[in-house]
Structures are given as structure tokens and as C-alpha cells.
Amino acid sequence: MALPTPSPKSAALITGASSGIGAAIAQQLAQRKHTVVLVARRKQRLQKLAEELSGEYGVRAETISCDLSKPAPRGRLPGQIEELGLSVDVLINNAGFATGGPFADSDPGRELEQVRVLVEAPVALTSAFLPGMVSRRRGAILNVASTAAMQPLPYAAGYSAAKAYVLTFSEAVHQEVHGQGVTVTALCPGPVETEFWQGAGWEVAGGKSFEQAIPSPALVSVEDVAKAGVNGLAAGRRVVIPGLPMRAAMLASRYVPHAVKLPLIEQVMRRR
């Protein structure tokens, strides 16, 4: 199994753990008896989840409030985890948000913050914890990318570009550490039944949220995404796309030129 066996001194670090996919992955790992370190900005939500996981699964659950867009607090994470007497054997880079709308009208500060959270933070945390995993010859990293990584998304240009970086980075490092007791998996969900895209403040054609514009068979629950991600990580898979309809769609899309795809995607993503 590529997922390390839980031990009293090892932990799974999950970013963006206060809600959505991150919270569901934390639950999956707690079910497997991993100590979890929950990281996000919303301390109260983290504490509530930690208490629930400890009570239900009998595991140790620690919380660290951290703004991952800022290098200084992010850089303190390894030391904070060491102070807890733990080493990170499982790293879940999940924290993120999306911007939406024409890039020419976007807030430059918000676009750069998106890059810092979606790209800079996973690279920084992987750099911090991967060397120890390699030296111990045990470790697993799950980077939450997206099917948005597999083609450009007009009106979500920064988001799709950032997720493309995460996917490429994950696949490359997966190959580098192959055979060293460490695995790296990119989790690429399509639209998920959450309020994620509502936070982007963007409505697509017809006044619908992005998730509402997607045919229901393509939607997956956060629980199914989390389970697929953790199972794929345990199996040592390079890329995981939850849901058969979305896997089939992404496979088929490889054979469709961007010149054909992009106008169709634009029609879906354009504001009403």
C-alpha cells in the first residue's frame, strides 16, 4: 500500500480542511486511524471538525490556523508540527478558491492571491515535507487539482492555469519518487456538489452557478471525491478523476482540438 501505516508519531496534514473536500478527506483519513493536522484560516470550524473526528474515530486531531497565501505563516508550519511531536507522512494540498469572469476585468490582487494559494503553497509544502518522506522511504502526497487543469477555461483563466500547474507538477514528482517508498497523486475532480464556485462571484449562461450548469450525472459529492482521492493515493495512482462520466469526458476531450473546445466552453462559462 502506498499510504503509510498510521503511527503515534506520524500525521496527515490537510490544508483547506475547514469545509468541503478538505474536511471530507480528513474524515477518510481519520477513519483509517491517521492522526490529522487540520490547517485553514477558520479556526472555529477547524476546532469543531477536530472534536468530531476525535470523538467519532478515536484519533488525535490537531488544528493550526494559517493563511497559506502568506509566506511567513506558511513557513512556520513545519516547526509547529514538530512542536506537536509529529512528522508528516501524508500531505494533502487541498486549500484553494477560484476567481471568475473576464480576466481583463479581474482584481489583480485577487488573481495573484489565487496563484499563491493554488500554486505557491503546494510547492512550498511539498518542498518542506517531501525530503523527509524520501529519507524515511514512506510518505504520500495528494495534490487536489481539477479537471479544469485538462483544458483552458475562459472566464476562469487564472484558476484553470493554476490547476494545470498542480497537475503537471504532481505527475512529474510522482515519477521522480517512484520506487522510493513515496507516492504523489493528483486528484482531479470535475464539478462537485459544494458552494465552491459561488465564492468566485460568477454566474454562467442562464444565471446559474457553474455547478448548476453541469448535467447532474457529471456531478459528484464531496464524500465520493474524498474517498476516490484517498483510495487512489493508497493505490499509488498518478492521477485520479472521480466519477465515470467525468473520466469518460476527459478521455474523449483529449482528441478534440482546443480550437474546437474553447468556443464551446466559452458558451457555457460566459455570464448571462
GROMACS .gro file of C-alpha atoms in nm:
model
  272
    1MET     CA    1   0.000   0.000   0.000
    2ALA     CA    2   0.131   0.346  -0.091
    3LEU     CA    3  -0.048   0.510   0.203
    4PRO     CA    4   0.179   0.484   0.509
    5THR     CA    5   0.054   0.288   0.808
    6PRO     CA    6  -0.056   0.522   1.091
    7SER     CA    7   0.177   0.556   1.388
    8PRO     CA    8   0.168   0.763   1.711
    9LYS     CA    9   0.439   0.999   1.584
   10SER     CA   10   0.318   1.045   1.226
   11ALA     CA   11   0.035   1.259   1.093
   12ALA     CA   12  -0.165   1.352   0.788
   13LEU     CA   13  -0.157   1.726   0.721
   14ILE     CA   14  -0.465   1.854   0.538
   15THR     CA   15  -0.488   2.212   0.410
   16GLY     CA   16  -0.822   2.373   0.341
   17ALA     CA   17  -0.965   2.133   0.599
   18SER     CA   18  -1.241   2.354   0.738
   19SER     CA   19  -1.503   2.254   0.480
   20GLY     CA   20  -1.577   2.077   0.153
   21ILE     CA   21  -1.330   1.831   0.004
   22GLY     CA   22  -1.066   1.901   0.268
   23ALA     CA   23  -1.297   1.817   0.558
   24ALA     CA   24  -1.417   1.503   0.378
   25ILE     CA   25  -1.058   1.386   0.316
   26ALA     CA   26  -0.977   1.445   0.683
   27GLN     CA   27  -1.269   1.220   0.772
   28GLN     CA   28  -1.149   0.950   0.533
   29LEU     CA   29  -0.801   0.956   0.688
   30ALA     CA   30  -0.937   0.959   1.044
   31GLN     CA   31  -1.143   0.651   0.956
   32ARG     CA   32  -0.810   0.486   0.866
   33LYS     CA   33  -0.680   0.587   1.212
   34HIS     CA   34  -0.434   0.855   1.099
   35THR     CA   35  -0.355   1.141   1.331
   36VAL     CA   36  -0.475   1.450   1.143
   37VAL     CA   37  -0.343   1.805   1.148
   38LEU     CA   38  -0.613   2.034   1.012
   39VAL     CA   39  -0.498   2.360   0.853
   40ALA     CA   40  -0.712   2.650   0.733
   41ARG     CA   41  -0.787   3.010   0.822
   42ARG     CA   42  -1.117   2.947   1.005
   43LYS     CA   43  -1.004   2.831   1.349
   44GLN     CA   44  -1.351   2.772   1.495
   45ARG     CA   45  -1.452   2.544   1.209
   46LEU     CA   46  -1.126   2.354   1.239
   47GLN     CA   47  -1.174   2.304   1.612
   48LYS     CA   48  -1.529   2.177   1.562
   49LEU     CA   49  -1.414   1.927   1.299
   50ALA     CA   50  -1.122   1.815   1.516
   51GLU     CA   51  -1.357   1.742   1.805
   52GLU     CA   52  -1.592   1.548   1.575
   53LEU     CA   53  -1.310   1.336   1.432
   54SER     CA   54  -1.158   1.264   1.770
   55GLY     CA   55  -1.494   1.172   1.917
   56GLU     CA   56  -1.608   0.953   1.631
   57TYR     CA   57  -1.285   0.777   1.534
   58GLY     CA   58  -1.072   0.800   1.848
   59VAL     CA   59  -0.781   0.968   1.670
   60ARG     CA   60  -0.563   1.260   1.764
   61ALA     CA   61  -0.673   1.573   1.575
   62GLU     CA   62  -0.473   1.895   1.590
   63THR     CA   63  -0.558   2.232   1.437
   64ILE     CA   64  -0.340   2.512   1.303
   65SER     CA   65  -0.488   2.838   1.179
   66CYS     CA   66  -0.283   2.958   0.884
   67ASP     CA   67  -0.324   3.188   0.585
   68LEU     CA   68  -0.144   2.989   0.316
   69SER     CA   69  -0.126   3.287   0.082
   70LYS     CA   70   0.133   3.443   0.312
   71PRO     CA   71   0.489   3.301   0.312
   72ALA     CA   72   0.564   3.378   0.678
   73PRO     CA   73   0.279   3.183   0.848
   74ARG     CA   74   0.309   2.910   0.585
   75GLY     CA   75   0.680   2.880   0.657
   76ARG     CA   76   0.610   2.828   1.027
   77LEU     CA   77   0.403   2.513   0.966
   78PRO     CA   78   0.690   2.260   0.972
   79GLY     CA   79   0.812   2.395   1.305
   80GLN     CA   80   0.461   2.400   1.452
   81ILE     CA   81   0.411   2.036   1.356
   82GLU     CA   82   0.750   1.943   1.502
   83GLU     CA   83   0.645   2.111   1.828
   84LEU     CA   84   0.345   1.877   1.833
   85GLY     CA   85   0.589   1.584   1.830
   86LEU     CA   86   0.475   1.474   1.487
   87SER     CA   87   0.621   1.412   1.143
   88VAL     CA   88   0.416   1.444   0.826
   89ASP     CA   89   0.381   1.113   0.641
   90VAL     CA   90   0.071   1.217   0.447
   91LEU     CA   91   0.033   1.563   0.292
   92ILE     CA   92  -0.297   1.678   0.140
   93ASN     CA   93  -0.261   2.004  -0.055
   94ASN     CA   94  -0.626   2.098  -0.088
   95ALA     CA   95  -0.664   2.465   0.006
   96GLY     CA   96  -0.795   2.686  -0.269
   97PHE     CA   97  -1.051   2.921  -0.413
   98ALA     CA   98  -1.149   3.032  -0.762
   99THR     CA   99  -1.183   3.362  -0.940
  100GLY     CA  100  -1.428   3.403  -1.225
  101GLY     CA  101  -1.509   3.645  -1.503
  102PRO     CA  102  -1.320   3.814  -1.787
  103PHE     CA  103  -0.955   3.838  -1.695
  104ALA     CA  104  -0.941   4.195  -1.824
  105ASP     CA  105  -1.194   4.291  -1.556
  106SER     CA  106  -1.040   4.089  -1.275
  107ASP     CA  107  -0.889   4.214  -0.949
  108PRO     CA  108  -0.511   4.177  -0.995
  109GLY     CA  109  -0.456   4.128  -0.623
  110ARG     CA  110  -0.713   3.851  -0.603
  111GLU     CA  111  -0.566   3.679  -0.910
  112LEU     CA  112  -0.219   3.682  -0.755
  113GLU     CA  113  -0.356   3.556  -0.424
  114GLN     CA  114  -0.513   3.267  -0.614
  115VAL     CA  115  -0.173   3.177  -0.760
  116ARG     CA  116  -0.015   3.193  -0.415
  117VAL     CA  117  -0.274   2.958  -0.262
  118LEU     CA  118  -0.320   2.718  -0.553
  119VAL     CA  119   0.039   2.702  -0.680
  120GLU     CA  120   0.288   2.854  -0.439
  121ALA     CA  121   0.150   2.684  -0.126
  122PRO     CA  122   0.152   2.325  -0.262
  123VAL     CA  123   0.504   2.375  -0.397
  124ALA     CA  124   0.625   2.520  -0.066
  125LEU     CA  125   0.469   2.246   0.147
  126THR     CA  126   0.585   1.970  -0.086
  127SER     CA  127   0.936   2.117  -0.068
  128ALA     CA  128   0.911   2.123   0.311
  129PHE     CA  129   0.787   1.768   0.369
  130LEU     CA  130   0.891   1.556   0.069
  131PRO     CA  131   1.263   1.532   0.161
  132GLY     CA  132   1.176   1.375   0.497
  133MET     CA  133   0.941   1.129   0.331
  134VAL     CA  134   1.210   1.026   0.086
  135SER     CA  135   1.470   0.983   0.361
  136ARG     CA  136   1.226   0.770   0.565
  137ARG     CA  137   1.114   0.588   0.249
  138ARG     CA  138   0.750   0.637   0.345
  139GLY     CA  139   0.508   0.907   0.251
  140ALA     CA  140   0.217   1.009   0.035
  141ILE     CA  141   0.115   1.344  -0.114
  142LEU     CA  142  -0.227   1.420  -0.259
  143ASN     CA  143  -0.247   1.742  -0.457
  144VAL     CA  144  -0.602   1.850  -0.533
  145ALA     CA  145  -0.607   1.972  -0.891
  146SER     CA  146  -0.919   1.969  -1.111
  147THR     CA  147  -1.049   1.864  -1.450
  148ALA     CA  148  -1.008   2.238  -1.517
  149ALA     CA  149  -0.639   2.153  -1.539
  150MET     CA  150  -0.700   1.947  -1.852
  151GLN     CA  151  -0.807   2.234  -2.076
  152PRO     CA  152  -0.816   2.614  -2.056
  153LEU     CA  153  -1.133   2.765  -1.910
  154PRO     CA  154  -1.231   3.103  -2.049
  155TYR     CA  155  -1.370   3.321  -1.768
  156ALA     CA  156  -1.172   3.111  -1.519
  157ALA     CA  157  -0.834   3.163  -1.683
  158GLY     CA  158  -0.628   3.200  -1.368
  159TYR     CA  159  -0.795   2.908  -1.195
  160SER     CA  160  -0.755   2.663  -1.482
  161ALA     CA  161  -0.394   2.770  -1.537
  162ALA     CA  162  -0.311   2.724  -1.168
  163LYS     CA  163  -0.468   2.378  -1.161
  164ALA     CA  164  -0.277   2.285  -1.479
  165TYR     CA  165   0.043   2.367  -1.292
  166VAL     CA  166  -0.061   2.147  -0.999
  167LEU     CA  167  -0.140   1.855  -1.228
  168THR     CA  168   0.187   1.878  -1.422
  169PHE     CA  169   0.390   1.928  -1.104
  170SER     CA  170   0.226   1.627  -0.937
  171GLU     CA  171   0.278   1.394  -1.231
  172ALA     CA  172   0.643   1.491  -1.263
  173VAL     CA  173   0.722   1.445  -0.892
  174HIS     CA  174   0.524   1.118  -0.890
  175GLN     CA  175   0.771   0.983  -1.144
  176GLU     CA  176   1.075   1.124  -0.963
  177VAL     CA  177   0.996   0.948  -0.634
  178HIS     CA  178   0.868   0.625  -0.788
  179GLY     CA  179   1.038   0.331  -0.615
  180GLN     CA  180   1.146   0.538  -0.313
  181GLY     CA  181   0.857   0.447  -0.085
  182VAL     CA  182   0.674   0.772  -0.161
  183THR     CA  183   0.382   0.841  -0.392
  184VAL     CA  184   0.232   1.161  -0.531
  185THR     CA  185  -0.122   1.168  -0.668
  186ALA     CA  186  -0.315   1.443  -0.844
  187LEU     CA  187  -0.685   1.440  -0.760
  188CYS     CA  188  -0.880   1.595  -1.047
  189PRO     CA  189  -1.250   1.626  -0.965
  190GLY     CA  190  -1.494   1.779  -1.205
  191PRO     CA  191  -1.786   1.984  -1.072
  192VAL     CA  192  -1.858   1.889  -0.711
  193GLU     CA  193  -2.175   1.943  -0.509
  194THR     CA  194  -2.036   2.230  -0.300
  195GLU     CA  195  -2.061   2.609  -0.295
  196PHE     CA  196  -1.703   2.641  -0.423
  197TRP     CA  197  -1.782   2.833  -0.742
  198GLN     CA  198  -2.031   3.059  -0.568
  199GLY     CA  199  -1.734   3.205  -0.388
  200ALA     CA  200  -1.600   3.318  -0.725
  201GLY     CA  201  -1.898   3.551  -0.759
  202TRP     CA  202  -1.962   3.437  -1.114
  203GLU     CA  203  -2.278   3.317  -1.282
  204VAL     CA  204  -2.255   3.135  -1.615
  205ALA     CA  205  -2.502   3.146  -1.905
  206GLY     CA  206  -2.861   3.144  -1.785
  207GLY     CA  207  -2.784   3.297  -1.446
  208LYS     CA  208  -2.680   2.963  -1.297
  209SER     CA  209  -2.385   2.881  -1.079
  210PHE     CA  210  -2.114   2.676  -1.252
  211GLU     CA  211  -2.230   2.356  -1.079
  212GLN     CA  212  -2.593   2.419  -1.179
  213ALA     CA  213  -2.493   2.448  -1.544
  214ILE     CA  214  -2.340   2.099  -1.543
  215PRO     CA  215  -2.565   1.797  -1.620
  216SER     CA  216  -2.641   1.619  -1.291
  217PRO     CA  217  -2.485   1.282  -1.394
  218ALA     CA  218  -2.147   1.459  -1.410
  219LEU     CA  219  -2.172   1.597  -1.054
  220VAL     CA  220  -2.011   1.408  -0.769
  221SER     CA  221  -2.041   1.450  -0.393
  222VAL     CA  222  -1.757   1.570  -0.173
  223GLU     CA  223  -1.767   1.233   0.005
  224ASP     CA  224  -1.718   1.045  -0.323
  225VAL     CA  225  -1.435   1.278  -0.426
  226ALA     CA  226  -1.259   1.232  -0.091
  227LYS     CA  227  -1.297   0.855  -0.099
  228ALA     CA  228  -1.169   0.833  -0.457
  229GLY     CA  229  -0.873   1.054  -0.370
  230VAL     CA  230  -0.764   0.863  -0.062
  231ASN     CA  231  -0.819   0.525  -0.230
  232GLY     CA  232  -0.620   0.641  -0.531
  233LEU     CA  233  -0.341   0.765  -0.306
  234ALA     CA  234  -0.336   0.431  -0.124
  235ALA     CA  235  -0.312   0.253  -0.459
  236GLY     CA  236  -0.021   0.471  -0.571
  237ARG     CA  237  -0.209   0.616  -0.866
  238ARG     CA  238  -0.068   0.911  -1.055
  239VAL     CA  239  -0.398   1.082  -1.142
  240VAL     CA  240  -0.750   1.025  -1.007
  241ILE     CA  241  -1.063   1.158  -1.178
  242PRO     CA  242  -1.370   1.074  -0.966
  243GLY     CA  243  -1.686   0.962  -1.144
  244LEU     CA  244  -1.716   0.753  -1.459
  245PRO     CA  245  -1.896   1.022  -1.667
  246MET     CA  246  -1.622   1.276  -1.598
  247ARG     CA  247  -1.342   1.024  -1.663
  248ALA     CA  248  -1.501   0.937  -1.996
  249ALA     CA  249  -1.545   1.304  -2.085
  250MET     CA  250  -1.182   1.387  -2.008
  251LEU     CA  251  -1.060   1.089  -2.208
  252ALA     CA  252  -1.271   1.191  -2.507
  253SER     CA  253  -1.163   1.556  -2.478
  254ARG     CA  254  -0.800   1.461  -2.541
  255TYR     CA  255  -0.892   1.403  -2.904
  256VAL     CA  256  -1.075   1.733  -2.952
  257PRO     CA  257  -0.854   2.028  -3.057
  258HIS     CA  258  -0.858   2.340  -2.842
  259ALA     CA  259  -0.980   2.534  -3.147
  260VAL     CA  260  -1.300   2.330  -3.127
  261LYS     CA  261  -1.331   2.302  -2.748
  262LEU     CA  262  -1.266   2.659  -2.641
  263PRO     CA  263  -1.563   2.824  -2.816
  264LEU     CA  264  -1.794   2.559  -2.668
  265ILE     CA  265  -1.650   2.606  -2.319
  266GLU     CA  266  -1.681   2.981  -2.356
  267GLN     CA  267  -2.053   2.945  -2.430
  268VAL     CA  268  -2.100   2.758  -2.103
  269MET     CA  269  -1.879   2.982  -1.892
  270ARG     CA  270  -1.994   3.318  -2.027
  271ARG     CA  271  -2.204   3.534  -1.796
  272ARG     CA  272  -2.572   3.550  -1.887
   0.00000   0.00000   0.00000
